[in-house]
Amino acid sequence: MGKYIIKGGNKLSGEVFVSGAKNAVLPILASTVLNGGICILKNVPMLLDTFVAIDILKDLGCEVSYRENTVVVNSKNMNKTDVKEDLVKKMRSSIIFLGAIISRFKQASISYPGGCNLGKRPIDFHLDAFEKIGIKIEDDKNIIKATVDSIKENIIVLPFASVGATQNIILASIFVKGKIVIKNCAKEPEIIDMVRFLRKMGAKIYGEGTHIITIEGVEKLNDIVEYTIMPDRIEAGTFLCMSAITNGDVTVKGIIPQYLTALLDILNQIGCNIQIYKDSIKIKNKDVLKPIDFLETKPYPYFPTDLQPQIMALLATICGTSIIKENIFEARNKHISELNKLGCNIIEDSATFIINGKNNLYGKNVFAKDLRGGASLIMAGLVAQGETIVQGGCYIDRGYENIDKKLSLLGANIKGLKD
Ligand code: UD1
């Protein structure tokens, strides 16, 4: 969508089903090149980023077809090992293709993903680890050229539990002769999902969800794999925050509640009534919501950076002062000036944000500058007086499938316009 137009004031109520997880499907789509066979992926969210990953696969020579939320990739005739620069520029996480391609073809090249809306986002951990397992990395006019004779055993200790680096190292290690151990790896649920997919493909990986992952090399993978992508915990968390901001009564369905513990703790503290079921969560505010002293983003299982803008929009409408510290991305602050245009009072002190909550926002024309920041603007629009126009809807479509339709079904007055 080009933009979303929201008329604020409606309480959300009813049930909403979340889609498959964006941050799981993208590395899994990259992993489909590994087996040189067929991968059938179900519960795929058909997001802008999913289509970029599909375009990369097609450009590499894979056959890809999709119908509703099922994507079938056949990588048998894949005949290219360089990922097209314009596609890499569209989606930073395409760097994960490097590990998958080098694993199968012993060579791969990709341009540096460069900076993005969230700041520098370097890939030094990925490349340092690749060198430690025998991959030669050359920098040819801003293109990374990776080659290897055979992947070598090693123990890699990551300086920081990076999600992308953990995924890339796992993918590069699938055919190692012996084993590779990654210490201080990321524990995010989306890594668990990628490992489960790879295990179905025949890979031998242990320890996902802990700080140490071990990959034992295999010689061959299965020709056909079928896998269902996990539900999106960030989309689920966004709907919970959206319900709370509108003083609504919403059940978020088709989810894994345990992956949302850090957010649920905060929602409980501010006064939401939360009922947790096997695969759904019902949320309703108890009384008037209260601010929170301090909240900081950290790797899983702590509060996710991907929910920072949404919890900020919620806190900005709760009277009193709340403080948030962003520890993962230096430039995850672009939503703040836009939220302030809608009447919020948020002050930035480098990576610490002081939120002076108030309950009278008013509709304006604002700009989404990244995905989750865009979601926070829609949230503010849900309670702002009058009409809020969120431009830059394409950012929001990178991570939310049919957000306007889902919110309309919950009672919101929202319209997505193509331009
Ligand atoms: C990050 C988030 C992930 C989120 C995703 C999409 C964390 C830990 N990671 O994953 O939850 O779903 O964005 O928004 O919350 N870094 C380096 N060198 C590297 C790699 C990373 O310095 O080679 C730094 C980054 O600048 C950042 C931190 O490490 O400050 C975490 O980065 P990483 O987890 O790799 O980012 P993503 O994989 O994009």
mmCIF file of N, CA, C and O in Angstrom, residues 315-355:
data_model
loop_
_atom_site.group_PDB
_atom_site.id
_atom_site.type_symbol
_atom_site.label_atom_id
_atom_site.label_comp_id
_atom_site.label_asym_id
_atom_site.label_seq_id
_atom_site.Cartn_x
_atom_site.Cartn_y
_atom_site.Cartn_z
ATOM 1 N N LEU A 315 2.612 3.360 25.446
ATOM 2 C CA LEU A 315 3.005 4.118 26.640
ATOM 3 C C LEU A 315 2.775 5.615 26.435
ATOM 4 O O LEU A 315 2.477 6.343 27.389
ATOM 5 N N ALA A 316 2.883 6.068 25.178
ATOM 6 C CA ALA A 316 2.697 7.495 24.893
ATOM 7 C C ALA A 316 1.256 7.939 25.133
ATOM 8 O O ALA A 316 0.969 9.128 25.188
ATOM 9 N N THR A 317 0.341 6.959 25.261
ATOM 10 C CA THR A 317 -1.064 7.324 25.508
ATOM 11 C C THR A 317 -1.476 7.028 26.952
ATOM 12 O O THR A 317 -2.656 7.083 27.284
ATOM 13 N N ILE A 318 -0.492 6.656 27.791
ATOM 14 C CA ILE A 318 -0.797 6.354 29.195
ATOM 15 C C ILE A 318 -0.230 7.491 30.057
ATOM 16 O O ILE A 318 0.981 7.756 30.018
ATOM 17 N N CYS A 319 -1.087 8.176 30.818
ATOM 18 C CA CYS A 319 -0.635 9.347 31.579
ATOM 19 C C CYS A 319 0.474 8.965 32.553
ATOM 20 O O CYS A 319 0.416 7.913 33.200
ATOM 21 N N GLY A 320 1.489 9.819 32.650
ATOM 22 C CA GLY A 320 2.649 9.545 33.500
ATOM 23 C C GLY A 320 3.873 9.339 32.617
ATOM 24 O O GLY A 320 3.773 9.324 31.386
ATOM 25 N N THR A 321 5.030 9.176 33.269
ATOM 26 C CA THR A 321 6.284 9.073 32.503
ATOM 27 C C THR A 321 6.789 7.639 32.440
ATOM 28 O O THR A 321 6.870 6.960 33.464
ATOM 29 N N SER A 322 7.110 7.201 31.232
ATOM 30 C CA SER A 322 7.717 5.874 31.021
ATOM 31 C C SER A 322 9.065 6.083 30.331
ATOM 32 O O SER A 322 9.235 7.051 29.587
ATOM 33 N N ILE A 323 9.973 5.137 30.568
ATOM 34 C CA ILE A 323 11.295 5.250 29.927
ATOM 35 C C ILE A 323 11.631 3.963 29.181
ATOM 36 O O ILE A 323 11.445 2.858 29.712
ATOM 37 N N ILE A 324 12.101 4.138 27.937
ATOM 38 C CA ILE A 324 12.530 2.988 27.128
ATOM 39 C C ILE A 324 13.975 3.211 26.710
ATOM 40 O O ILE A 324 14.339 4.326 26.318
ATOM 41 N N LYS A 325 14.768 2.127 26.747
ATOM 42 C CA LYS A 325 16.137 2.217 26.197
ATOM 43 C C LYS A 325 16.260 1.213 25.056
ATOM 44 O O LYS A 325 15.919 0.041 25.230
ATOM 45 N N GLU A 326 16.739 1.692 23.903
ATOM 46 C CA GLU A 326 16.929 0.817 22.733
ATOM 47 C C GLU A 326 18.400 0.395 22.675
ATOM 48 O O GLU A 326 19.278 1.242 22.514
ATOM 49 N N ASN A 327 18.644 -0.890 22.822
ATOM 50 C CA ASN A 327 20.032 -1.373 22.869
ATOM 51 C C ASN A 327 20.502 -2.057 21.594
ATOM 52 O O ASN A 327 21.676 -2.358 21.465
ATOM 53 N N ILE A 328 19.583 -2.363 20.673
ATOM 54 C CA ILE A 328 19.992 -3.183 19.521
ATOM 55 C C ILE A 328 20.317 -2.314 18.302
ATOM 56 O O ILE A 328 21.365 -2.492 17.698
ATOM 57 N N PHE A 329 19.439 -1.405 17.964
ATOM 58 C CA PHE A 329 19.646 -0.617 16.743
ATOM 59 C C PHE A 329 19.706 0.878 17.053
ATOM 60 O O PHE A 329 18.761 1.451 17.579
ATOM 61 N N GLU A 330 20.839 1.489 16.666
ATOM 62 C CA GLU A 330 21.081 2.905 16.986
ATOM 63 C C GLU A 330 20.045 3.842 16.355
ATOM 64 O O GLU A 330 19.755 4.901 16.887
ATOM 65 N N ALA A 331 19.496 3.428 15.195
ATOM 66 C CA ALA A 331 18.591 4.358 14.508
ATOM 67 C C ALA A 331 17.136 3.889 14.566
ATOM 68 O O ALA A 331 16.336 4.242 13.698
ATOM 69 N N ARG A 332 16.825 3.082 15.560
ATOM 70 C CA ARG A 332 15.409 2.698 15.692
ATOM 71 C C ARG A 332 14.709 3.778 16.513
ATOM 72 O O ARG A 332 14.319 3.577 17.675
ATOM 73 N N ASN A 333 14.603 4.953 15.937
ATOM 74 C CA ASN A 333 14.001 6.101 16.632
ATOM 75 C C ASN A 333 13.212 6.983 15.663
ATOM 76 O O ASN A 333 12.727 8.032 16.043
ATOM 77 N N LYS A 334 13.096 6.527 14.409
ATOM 78 C CA LYS A 334 12.517 7.424 13.395
ATOM 79 C C LYS A 334 11.018 7.620 13.571
ATOM 80 O O LYS A 334 10.432 8.532 12.996
ATOM 81 N N HIS A 335 10.409 6.734 14.345
ATOM 82 C CA HIS A 335 8.971 6.883 14.585
ATOM 83 C C HIS A 335 8.683 7.989 15.591
ATOM 84 O O HIS A 335 7.559 8.471 15.668
ATOM 85 N N ILE A 336 9.715 8.386 16.364
ATOM 86 C CA ILE A 336 9.448 9.294 17.485
ATOM 87 C C ILE A 336 8.961 10.657 16.997
ATOM 88 O O ILE A 336 7.935 11.165 17.468
ATOM 89 N N SER A 337 9.660 11.243 16.019
ATOM 90 C CA SER A 337 9.238 12.573 15.550
ATOM 91 C C SER A 337 7.838 12.491 14.942
ATOM 92 O O SER A 337 7.035 13.420 15.072
ATOM 93 N N GLU A 338 7.529 11.344 14.307
ATOM 94 C CA GLU A 338 6.198 11.203 13.687
ATOM 95 C C GLU A 338 5.116 11.035 14.757
ATOM 96 O O GLU A 338 4.037 11.617 14.653
ATOM 97 N N LEU A 339 5.439 10.250 15.801
ATOM 98 C CA LEU A 339 4.468 10.105 16.899
ATOM 99 C C LEU A 339 4.233 11.478 17.550
ATOM 100 O O LEU A 339 3.102 11.832 17.899
ATOM 101 N N ASN A 340 5.309 12.238 17.700
ATOM 102 C CA ASN A 340 5.160 13.574 18.306
ATOM 103 C C ASN A 340 4.277 14.486 17.459
ATOM 104 O O ASN A 340 3.528 15.301 17.991
ATOM 105 N N LYS A 341 4.326 14.296 16.118
ATOM 106 C CA LYS A 341 3.434 15.103 15.259
ATOM 107 C C LYS A 341 1.971 14.833 15.584
ATOM 108 O O LYS A 341 1.110 15.667 15.373
ATOM 109 N N LEU A 342 1.701 13.596 16.046
ATOM 110 C CA LEU A 342 0.307 13.227 16.363
ATOM 111 C C LEU A 342 -0.072 13.663 17.784
ATOM 112 O O LEU A 342 -1.156 13.344 18.262
ATOM 113 N N GLY A 343 0.853 14.360 18.446
ATOM 114 C CA GLY A 343 0.528 14.891 19.778
ATOM 115 C C GLY A 343 1.240 14.182 20.916
ATOM 116 O O GLY A 343 1.080 14.555 22.077
ATOM 117 N N CYS A 344 2.024 13.151 20.626
ATOM 118 C CA CYS A 344 2.756 12.473 21.707
ATOM 119 C C CYS A 344 3.852 13.405 22.211
ATOM 120 O O CYS A 344 4.274 14.334 21.514
ATOM 121 N N ASN A 345 4.322 13.108 23.433
ATOM 122 C CA ASN A 345 5.415 13.903 24.005
ATOM 123 C C ASN A 345 6.532 12.935 24.380
ATOM 124 O O ASN A 345 6.542 12.375 25.465
ATOM 125 N N ILE A 346 7.425 12.705 23.409
ATOM 126 C CA ILE A 346 8.519 11.745 23.621
ATOM 127 C C ILE A 346 9.831 12.502 23.411
ATOM 128 O O ILE A 346 10.017 13.152 22.379
ATOM 129 N N ILE A 347 10.712 12.401 24.392
ATOM 130 C CA ILE A 347 11.989 13.125 24.315
ATOM 131 C C ILE A 347 13.104 12.096 24.160
ATOM 132 O O ILE A 347 13.121 11.073 24.854
ATOM 133 N N GLU A 348 14.039 12.388 23.243
ATOM 134 C CA GLU A 348 15.163 11.460 23.013
ATOM 135 C C GLU A 348 16.396 11.953 23.728
ATOM 136 O O GLU A 348 16.760 13.118 23.596
ATOM 137 N N ASP A 349 17.048 11.029 24.444
ATOM 138 C CA ASP A 349 18.337 11.337 25.048
ATOM 139 C C ASP A 349 19.258 10.208 24.598
ATOM 140 O O ASP A 349 19.315 9.168 25.228
ATOM 141 N N SER A 350 19.909 10.358 23.487
ATOM 142 C CA SER A 350 20.602 9.306 22.710
ATOM 143 C C SER A 350 19.705 8.078 22.601
ATOM 144 O O SER A 350 18.621 8.196 22.053
ATOM 145 N N ALA A 351 20.088 6.936 23.162
ATOM 146 C CA ALA A 351 19.241 5.747 22.939
ATOM 147 C C ALA A 351 18.163 5.579 24.006
ATOM 148 O O ALA A 351 17.476 4.564 24.056
ATOM 149 N N THR A 352 18.022 6.580 24.868
ATOM 150 C CA THR A 352 16.984 6.510 25.906
ATOM 151 C C THR A 352 15.837 7.452 25.526
ATOM 152 O O THR A 352 16.077 8.588 25.122
ATOM 153 N N PHE A 353 14.638 6.940 25.653
ATOM 154 C CA PHE A 353 13.475 7.717 25.227
ATOM 155 C C PHE A 353 12.568 7.960 26.443
ATOM 156 O O PHE A 353 12.164 7.006 27.120
ATOM 157 N N ILE A 354 12.283 9.225 26.691
ATOM 158 C CA ILE A 354 11.433 9.577 27.843
ATOM 159 C C ILE A 354 10.044 9.901 27.300
ATOM 160 O O ILE A 354 9.882 10.811 26.480
ATOM 161 N N ILE A 355 9.102 9.129 27.750
ATOM 162 C CA ILE A 355 7.753 9.231 27.189
ATOM 163 C C ILE A 355 6.831 9.857 28.229
ATOM 164 O O ILE A 355 6.589 9.261 29.285
#
